Short mmCIF file of C-alpha atoms in Angstrom, two decimals:
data_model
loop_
_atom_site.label_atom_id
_atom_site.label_comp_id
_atom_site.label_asym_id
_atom_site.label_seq_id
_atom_site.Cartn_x
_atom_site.Cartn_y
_atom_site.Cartn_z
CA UNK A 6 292.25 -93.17 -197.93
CA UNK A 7 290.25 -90.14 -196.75
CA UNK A 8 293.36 -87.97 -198.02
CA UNK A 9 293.85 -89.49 -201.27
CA UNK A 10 289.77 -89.12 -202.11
CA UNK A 11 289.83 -85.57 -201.19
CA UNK A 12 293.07 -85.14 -202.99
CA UNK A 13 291.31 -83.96 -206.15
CA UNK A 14 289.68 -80.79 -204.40
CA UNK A 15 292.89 -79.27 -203.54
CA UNK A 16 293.64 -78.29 -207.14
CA UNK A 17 290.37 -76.68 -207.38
CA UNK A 18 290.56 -74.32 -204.40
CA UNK A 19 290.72 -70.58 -204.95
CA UNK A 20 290.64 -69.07 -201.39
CA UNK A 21 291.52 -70.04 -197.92
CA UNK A 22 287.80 -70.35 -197.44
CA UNK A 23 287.33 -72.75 -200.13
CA UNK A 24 290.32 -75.15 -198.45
CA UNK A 25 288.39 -75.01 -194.99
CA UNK A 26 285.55 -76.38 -196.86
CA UNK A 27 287.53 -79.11 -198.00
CA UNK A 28 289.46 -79.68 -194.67
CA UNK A 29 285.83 -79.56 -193.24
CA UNK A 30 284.36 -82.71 -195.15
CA UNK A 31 287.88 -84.37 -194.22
CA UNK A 32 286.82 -84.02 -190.44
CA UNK A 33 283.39 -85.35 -190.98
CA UNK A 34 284.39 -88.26 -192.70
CA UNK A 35 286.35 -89.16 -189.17
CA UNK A 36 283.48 -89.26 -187.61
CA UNK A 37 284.77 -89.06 -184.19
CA UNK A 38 283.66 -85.95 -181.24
CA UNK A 39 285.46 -82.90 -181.29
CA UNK A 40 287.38 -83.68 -184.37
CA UNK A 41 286.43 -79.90 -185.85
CA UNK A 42 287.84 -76.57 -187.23
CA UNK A 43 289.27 -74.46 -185.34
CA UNK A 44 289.98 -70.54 -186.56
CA UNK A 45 289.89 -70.17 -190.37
CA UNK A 46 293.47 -68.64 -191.19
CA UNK A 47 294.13 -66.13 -193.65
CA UNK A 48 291.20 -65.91 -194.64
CA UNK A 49 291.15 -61.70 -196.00
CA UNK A 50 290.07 -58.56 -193.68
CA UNK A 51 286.65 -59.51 -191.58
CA UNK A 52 283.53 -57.09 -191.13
CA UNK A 53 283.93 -54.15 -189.70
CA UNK A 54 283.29 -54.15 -185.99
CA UNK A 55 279.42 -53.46 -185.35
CA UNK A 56 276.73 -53.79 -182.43
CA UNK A 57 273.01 -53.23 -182.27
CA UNK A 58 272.09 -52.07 -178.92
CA UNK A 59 269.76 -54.73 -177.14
CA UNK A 60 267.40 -53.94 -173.95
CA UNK A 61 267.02 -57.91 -173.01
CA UNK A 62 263.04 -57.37 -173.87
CA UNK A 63 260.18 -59.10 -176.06
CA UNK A 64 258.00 -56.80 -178.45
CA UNK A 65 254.81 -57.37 -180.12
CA UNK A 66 253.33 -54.74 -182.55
CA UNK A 67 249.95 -53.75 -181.20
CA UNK A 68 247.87 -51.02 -182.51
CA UNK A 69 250.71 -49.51 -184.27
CA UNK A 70 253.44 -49.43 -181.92
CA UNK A 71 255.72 -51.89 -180.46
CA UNK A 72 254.48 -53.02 -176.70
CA UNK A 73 257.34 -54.35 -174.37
CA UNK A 74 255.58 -57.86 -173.91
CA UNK A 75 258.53 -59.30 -171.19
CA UNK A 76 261.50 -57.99 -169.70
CA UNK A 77 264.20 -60.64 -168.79
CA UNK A 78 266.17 -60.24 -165.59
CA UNK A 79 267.86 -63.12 -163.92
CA UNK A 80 268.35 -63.86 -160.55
CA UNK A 81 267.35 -61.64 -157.71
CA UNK A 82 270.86 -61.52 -156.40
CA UNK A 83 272.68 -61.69 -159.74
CA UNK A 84 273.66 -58.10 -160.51
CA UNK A 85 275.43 -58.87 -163.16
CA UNK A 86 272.15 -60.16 -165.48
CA UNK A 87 269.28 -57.15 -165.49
CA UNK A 88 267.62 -55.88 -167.96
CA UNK A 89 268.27 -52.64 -169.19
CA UNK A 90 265.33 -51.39 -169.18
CA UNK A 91 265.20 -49.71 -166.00
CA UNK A 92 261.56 -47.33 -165.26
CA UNK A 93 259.67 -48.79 -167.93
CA UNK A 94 257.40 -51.86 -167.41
CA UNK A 95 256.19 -54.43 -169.36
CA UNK A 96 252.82 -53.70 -170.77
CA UNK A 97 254.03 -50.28 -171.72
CA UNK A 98 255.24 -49.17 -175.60
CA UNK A 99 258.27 -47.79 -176.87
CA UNK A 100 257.57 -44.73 -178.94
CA UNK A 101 261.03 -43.30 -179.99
CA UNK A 102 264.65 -43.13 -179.61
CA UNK A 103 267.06 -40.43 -179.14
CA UNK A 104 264.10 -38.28 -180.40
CA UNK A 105 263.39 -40.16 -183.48
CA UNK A 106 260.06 -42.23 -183.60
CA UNK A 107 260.34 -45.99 -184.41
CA UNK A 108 259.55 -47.52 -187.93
CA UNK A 109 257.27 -50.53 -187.03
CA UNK A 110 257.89 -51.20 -190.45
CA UNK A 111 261.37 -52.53 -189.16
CA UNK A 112 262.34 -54.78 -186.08
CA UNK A 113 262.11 -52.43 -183.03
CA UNK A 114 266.23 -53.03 -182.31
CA UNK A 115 266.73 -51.48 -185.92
CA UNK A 116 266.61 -48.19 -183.77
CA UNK A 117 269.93 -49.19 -181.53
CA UNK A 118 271.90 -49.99 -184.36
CA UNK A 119 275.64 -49.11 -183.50
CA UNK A 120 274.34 -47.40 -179.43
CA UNK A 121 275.61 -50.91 -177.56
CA UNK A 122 276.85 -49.41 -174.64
CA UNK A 123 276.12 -46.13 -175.08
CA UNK A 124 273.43 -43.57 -173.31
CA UNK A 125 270.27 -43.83 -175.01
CA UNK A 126 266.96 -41.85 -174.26
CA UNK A 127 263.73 -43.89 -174.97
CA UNK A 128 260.17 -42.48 -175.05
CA UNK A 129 257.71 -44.93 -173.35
CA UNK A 130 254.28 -45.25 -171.82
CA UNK A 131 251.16 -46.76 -172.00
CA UNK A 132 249.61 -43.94 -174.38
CA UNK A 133 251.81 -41.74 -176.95
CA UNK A 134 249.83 -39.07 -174.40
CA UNK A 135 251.58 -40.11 -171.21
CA UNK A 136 255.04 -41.23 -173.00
CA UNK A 137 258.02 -40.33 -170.68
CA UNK A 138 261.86 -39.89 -171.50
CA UNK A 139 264.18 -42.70 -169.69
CA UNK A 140 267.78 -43.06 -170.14
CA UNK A 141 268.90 -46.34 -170.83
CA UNK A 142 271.97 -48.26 -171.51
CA UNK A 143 271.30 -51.18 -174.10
CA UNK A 144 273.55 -54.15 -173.99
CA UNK A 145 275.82 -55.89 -176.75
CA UNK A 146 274.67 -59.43 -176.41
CA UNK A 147 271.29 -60.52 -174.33
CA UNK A 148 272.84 -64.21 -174.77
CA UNK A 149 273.97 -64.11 -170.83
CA UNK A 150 270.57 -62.56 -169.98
CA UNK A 151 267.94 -64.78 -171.94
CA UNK A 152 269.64 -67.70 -170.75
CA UNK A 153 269.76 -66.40 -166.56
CA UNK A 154 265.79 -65.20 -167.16
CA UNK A 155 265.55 -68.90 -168.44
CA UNK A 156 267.31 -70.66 -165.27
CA UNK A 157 265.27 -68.32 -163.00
CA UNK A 158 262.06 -69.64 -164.40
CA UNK A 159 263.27 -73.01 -164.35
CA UNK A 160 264.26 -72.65 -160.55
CA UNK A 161 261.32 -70.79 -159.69
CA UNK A 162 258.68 -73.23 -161.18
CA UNK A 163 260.36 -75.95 -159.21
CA UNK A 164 260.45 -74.86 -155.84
CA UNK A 165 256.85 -73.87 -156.85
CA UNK A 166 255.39 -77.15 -158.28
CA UNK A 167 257.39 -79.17 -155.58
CA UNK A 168 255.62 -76.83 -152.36
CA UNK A 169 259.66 -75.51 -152.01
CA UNK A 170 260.86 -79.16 -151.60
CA UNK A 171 263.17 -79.67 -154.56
CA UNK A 172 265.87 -77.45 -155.88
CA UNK A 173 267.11 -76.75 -159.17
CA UNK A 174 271.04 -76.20 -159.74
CA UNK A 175 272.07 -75.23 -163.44
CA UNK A 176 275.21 -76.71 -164.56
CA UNK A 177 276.20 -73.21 -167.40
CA UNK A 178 279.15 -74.96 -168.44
CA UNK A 179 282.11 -77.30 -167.09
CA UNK A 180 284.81 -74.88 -166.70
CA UNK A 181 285.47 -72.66 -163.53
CA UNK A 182 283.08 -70.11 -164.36
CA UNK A 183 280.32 -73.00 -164.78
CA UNK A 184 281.96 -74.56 -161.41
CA UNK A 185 282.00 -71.60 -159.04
CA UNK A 186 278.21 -70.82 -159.93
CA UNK A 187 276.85 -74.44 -159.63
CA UNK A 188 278.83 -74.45 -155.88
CA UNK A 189 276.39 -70.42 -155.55
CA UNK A 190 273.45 -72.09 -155.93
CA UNK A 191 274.03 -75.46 -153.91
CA UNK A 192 275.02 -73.97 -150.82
CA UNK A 193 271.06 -72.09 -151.12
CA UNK A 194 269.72 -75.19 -151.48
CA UNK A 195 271.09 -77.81 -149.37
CA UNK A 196 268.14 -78.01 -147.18
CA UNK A 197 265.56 -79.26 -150.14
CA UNK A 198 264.49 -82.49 -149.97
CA UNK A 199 265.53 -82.99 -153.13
CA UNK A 200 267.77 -81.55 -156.07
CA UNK A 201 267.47 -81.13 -159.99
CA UNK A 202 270.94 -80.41 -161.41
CA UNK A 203 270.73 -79.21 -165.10
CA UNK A 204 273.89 -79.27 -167.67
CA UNK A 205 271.83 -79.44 -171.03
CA UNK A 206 273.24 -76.84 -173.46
CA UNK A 207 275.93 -76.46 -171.53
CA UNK A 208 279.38 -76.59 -173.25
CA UNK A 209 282.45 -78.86 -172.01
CA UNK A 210 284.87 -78.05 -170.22
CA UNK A 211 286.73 -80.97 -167.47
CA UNK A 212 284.83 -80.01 -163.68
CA UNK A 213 282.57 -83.02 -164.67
CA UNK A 214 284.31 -85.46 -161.96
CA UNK A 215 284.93 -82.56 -159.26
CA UNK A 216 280.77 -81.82 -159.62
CA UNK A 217 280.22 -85.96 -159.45
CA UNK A 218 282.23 -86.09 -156.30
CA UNK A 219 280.52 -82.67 -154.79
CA UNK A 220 277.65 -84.19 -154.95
CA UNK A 221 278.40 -87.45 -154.03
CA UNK A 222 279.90 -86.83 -150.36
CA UNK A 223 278.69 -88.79 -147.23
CA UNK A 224 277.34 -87.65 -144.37
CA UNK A 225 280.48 -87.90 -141.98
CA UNK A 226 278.95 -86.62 -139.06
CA UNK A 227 276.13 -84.30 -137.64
CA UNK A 228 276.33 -81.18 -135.49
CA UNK A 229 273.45 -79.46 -133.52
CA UNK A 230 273.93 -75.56 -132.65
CA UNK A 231 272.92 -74.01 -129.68
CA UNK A 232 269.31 -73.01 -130.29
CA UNK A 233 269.27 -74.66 -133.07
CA UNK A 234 266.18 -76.31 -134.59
CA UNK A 235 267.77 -78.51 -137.22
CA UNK A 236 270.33 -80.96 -137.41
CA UNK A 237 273.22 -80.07 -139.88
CA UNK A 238 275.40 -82.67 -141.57
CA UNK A 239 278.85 -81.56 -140.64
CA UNK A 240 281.63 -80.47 -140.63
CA UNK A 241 281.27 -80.84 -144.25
CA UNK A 242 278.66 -78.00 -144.86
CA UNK A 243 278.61 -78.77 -148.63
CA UNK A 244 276.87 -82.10 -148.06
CA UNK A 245 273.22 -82.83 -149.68
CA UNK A 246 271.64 -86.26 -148.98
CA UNK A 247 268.39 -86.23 -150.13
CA UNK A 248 267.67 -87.57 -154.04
CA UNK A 249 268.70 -86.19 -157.09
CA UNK A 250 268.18 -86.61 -160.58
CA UNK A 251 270.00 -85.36 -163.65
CA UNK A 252 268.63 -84.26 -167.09
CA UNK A 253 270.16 -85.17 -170.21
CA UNK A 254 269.53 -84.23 -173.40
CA UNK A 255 271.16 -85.08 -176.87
CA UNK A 256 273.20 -81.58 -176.30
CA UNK A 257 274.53 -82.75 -173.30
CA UNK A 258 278.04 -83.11 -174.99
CA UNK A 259 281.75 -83.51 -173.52
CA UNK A 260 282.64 -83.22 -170.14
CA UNK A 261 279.11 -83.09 -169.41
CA UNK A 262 278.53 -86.59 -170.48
CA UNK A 263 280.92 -88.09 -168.48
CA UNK A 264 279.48 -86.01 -165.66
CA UNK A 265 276.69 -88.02 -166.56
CA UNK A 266 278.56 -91.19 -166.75
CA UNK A 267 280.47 -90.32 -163.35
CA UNK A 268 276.42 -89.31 -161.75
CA UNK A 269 274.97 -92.96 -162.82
CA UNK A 270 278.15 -94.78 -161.33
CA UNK A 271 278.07 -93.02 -158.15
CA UNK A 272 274.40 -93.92 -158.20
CA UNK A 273 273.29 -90.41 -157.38
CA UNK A 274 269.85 -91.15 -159.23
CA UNK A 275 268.08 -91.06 -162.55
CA UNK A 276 268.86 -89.73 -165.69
CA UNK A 277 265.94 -88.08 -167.25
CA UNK A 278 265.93 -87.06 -170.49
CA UNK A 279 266.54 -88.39 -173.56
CA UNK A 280 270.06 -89.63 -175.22
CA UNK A 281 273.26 -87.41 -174.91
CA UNK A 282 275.53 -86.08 -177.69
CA UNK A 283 278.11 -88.92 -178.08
CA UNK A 284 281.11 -87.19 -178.38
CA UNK A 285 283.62 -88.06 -175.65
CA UNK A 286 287.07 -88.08 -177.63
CA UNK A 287 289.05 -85.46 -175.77
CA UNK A 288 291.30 -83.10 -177.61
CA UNK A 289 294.81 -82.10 -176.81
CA UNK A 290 296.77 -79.00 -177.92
CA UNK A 291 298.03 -78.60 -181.35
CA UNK A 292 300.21 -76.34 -183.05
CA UNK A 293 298.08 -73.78 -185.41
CA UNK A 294 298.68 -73.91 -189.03
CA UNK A 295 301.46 -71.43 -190.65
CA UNK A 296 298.56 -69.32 -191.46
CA UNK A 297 297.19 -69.07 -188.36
CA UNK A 298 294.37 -71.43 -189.39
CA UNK A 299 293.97 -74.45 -186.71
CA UNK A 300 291.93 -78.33 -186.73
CA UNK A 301 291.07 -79.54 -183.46
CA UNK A 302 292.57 -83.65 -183.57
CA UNK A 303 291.05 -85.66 -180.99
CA UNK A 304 292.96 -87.75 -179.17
CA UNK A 305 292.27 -88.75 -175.61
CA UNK A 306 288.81 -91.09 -175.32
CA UNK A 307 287.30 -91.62 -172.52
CA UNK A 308 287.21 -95.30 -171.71
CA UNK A 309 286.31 -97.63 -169.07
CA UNK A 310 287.85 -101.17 -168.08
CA UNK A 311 289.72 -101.34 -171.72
CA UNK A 312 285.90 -100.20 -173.23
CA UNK A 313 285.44 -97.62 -175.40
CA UNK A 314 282.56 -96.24 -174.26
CA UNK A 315 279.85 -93.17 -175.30
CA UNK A 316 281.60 -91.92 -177.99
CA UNK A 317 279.38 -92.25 -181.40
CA UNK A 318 276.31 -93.29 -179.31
CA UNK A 319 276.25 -91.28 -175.92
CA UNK A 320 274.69 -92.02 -172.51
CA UNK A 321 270.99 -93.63 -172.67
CA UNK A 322 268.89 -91.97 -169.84
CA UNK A 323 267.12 -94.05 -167.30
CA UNK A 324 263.78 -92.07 -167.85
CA UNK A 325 263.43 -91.22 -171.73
CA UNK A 326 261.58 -88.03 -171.89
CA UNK A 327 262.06 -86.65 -175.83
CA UNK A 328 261.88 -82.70 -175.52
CA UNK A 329 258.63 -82.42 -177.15
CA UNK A 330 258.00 -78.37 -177.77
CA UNK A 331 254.54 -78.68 -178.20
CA UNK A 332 254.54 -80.19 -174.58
CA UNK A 333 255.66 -76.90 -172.95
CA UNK A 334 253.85 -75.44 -170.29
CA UNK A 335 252.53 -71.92 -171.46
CA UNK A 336 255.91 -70.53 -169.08
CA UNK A 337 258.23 -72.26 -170.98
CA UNK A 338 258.96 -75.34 -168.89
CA UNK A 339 260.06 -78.26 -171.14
CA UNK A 340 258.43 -81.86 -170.53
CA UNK A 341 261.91 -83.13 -169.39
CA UNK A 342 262.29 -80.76 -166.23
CA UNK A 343 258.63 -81.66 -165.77
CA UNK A 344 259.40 -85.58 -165.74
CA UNK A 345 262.53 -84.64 -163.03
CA UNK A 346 260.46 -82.95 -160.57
CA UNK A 347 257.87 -86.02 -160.82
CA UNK A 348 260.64 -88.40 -160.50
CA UNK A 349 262.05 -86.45 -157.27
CA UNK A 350 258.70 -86.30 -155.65
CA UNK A 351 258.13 -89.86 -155.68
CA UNK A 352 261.79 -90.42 -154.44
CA UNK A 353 260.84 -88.08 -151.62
CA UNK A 354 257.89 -89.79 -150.53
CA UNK A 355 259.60 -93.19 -151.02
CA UNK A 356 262.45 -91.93 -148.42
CA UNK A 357 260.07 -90.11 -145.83
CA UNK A 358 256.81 -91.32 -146.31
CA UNK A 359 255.34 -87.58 -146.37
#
């Protein structure tokens, strides 16, 4: 039916973009998760290659210059996420680059257009007067580093809020990448009372069950070291038995919703948040198009006893929290995480009566 409706448009296209249009509106009328193009095919010769050099800052334009408001960084032991901007400091202004003084008539990156990755000398200071040369090194994409800056806040207002009791572990993304990194930042934080694990925005992938079951081991046995002051669960060093709640948003999509799914069975605590994305249809491989061009067919749903279940509604949360901006907390910190860390400090005064 969908075919024969859409029929029509054929005879009308003129390009290969025009027919992904059409083969676009055919997907949508499915109506089912992951059921989307894939790469466009033939499609003519692409833009040519071309980067604007990014220093992972903020600017504002003060008093005719632009002022370096905030410079991300990530982590303090993730080397891999700073900041380019190395000897300058927020507060100061950027004056010029590579000699040439900046148009504040123009975004301030206009300057690094095509130097991604290349040596760069800025002029900065507090005055024009005291200005110094730096050599830099700006950056392709700040994605990585925006998004590290934003799980080190996250992290860093918790343990703060909580007195150091609850940790937060960010879930970047269900593949091994996304895996290895959650597994980082669980082994620091084993000894909180408490844990926040975070997989909002975070794109599927199929380590959903293997992060359900890390977190879901017992406590097998306990081991006391010589000299020790505190009584490990063991041998199993991985093992965290205090609560835990997960957040949930309505981009909580794929294999993170039947993480979701898999953390409410296992009745590892609350969902907080509001409902997730809905689209639980799995997708197997298939062959690209003659042109190159490929669709993405869905077929593998995720189901339980015979039940077809979250796909084209998604996973309710057990706290609904709607991810109200204007609730923010002047760092950022969304009403959702705020709702978790509530959530886990009654749960920890429920279990120890501290």
């Amino acid at each position: 039916e969908v075919g024969r409706r859409y029929a029509p448009l054929v005879e009308r296209v003129d390009t290969r973009n025009d027919l992904n249009w059409v083969l676009a509106q055919m997907l949508g009328e499915v109506g089912v998760g992951h059921a989307y193009m894939g790469a466009p095919g033939d499609v003519g010769p692409g833009q040519p290659a071309h980067s604007i050099g990014m220093l992972g800052a903020d600017f504002a334009l003060e008093t005719g210059a632009y002022r370096i408001t905030h410079i991300h960084q990530g982590a303090p032991w993730a080397d891999g996420v700073r900041s380019p901007l190395r000897g300058v400091s927020e507060g100061e202004f950027l004056f010029a680059v590579n000699g040439v003084p900046l148009d504040t008539t123009k975004d301030p990156r206009a300057a690094f257009d095509g130097l991604a990755g290349k040596k760069v000398t800025i002029r900065a200071g507090p005055s024009p007067a005291h200005a110094r040369d730096v050599e830099v090194t700006p950056i392709a994409s700040e994605t990585e580093l925006r998004a590290a800056a934003w799980v080190e806040r996250n992290r860093a207002w918790v343990d703060e809020a909580s007195g150091g009791r609850i940790g937060y572990l960010r879930v970047s993304d269900f593949g091994m990448n996304g895996f290895n990194s959650f597994m980082a930042q669980l082994g620091g934080q084993l000894t909180k009372a408490a844990l926040i694990i975070d997989p909002r925005w975070s794109p599927g992938g199929w380590t959903g069950g293997l992060l359900a079951e890390t977190l879901s081991r017992p406590e097998l046995n306990f081991l006391t070291y010589r000299y020790a002051t505190t009584t490990w669960p063991a041998i199993r060093l991985g093992v965290h038995h205090g609560p835990k709640a997960l957040l949930v948003n309505h981009m909580t999509v794929s294999a993170g919703e039947n993480f979701a799914y898999y953390f409410r069975k296992l009745k590892l605590g609350p969902l907080v948040g509001s409902r997730t994305w809905g689209g639980l249809t799995g997708i197997n491989p298939v062959p690209s198009l003659i042109d190159g061009g490929s669709l993405n067919v869905p077929g593998a749903p995720f189901s339980g006893h015979g039940e077809w279940i979250i796909e084209g509604h998604g996973i309710e949360p057990d706290v609904l929290v709607e991810d109200d901006p204007g609730s923010r907390t002047e760092m950022g910190i969304d009403p959702q995480l705020q709702a978790a860390v509530r959530e886990m400090m009654k749960a920890i005064e429920a279990k120890t009566g501290q």
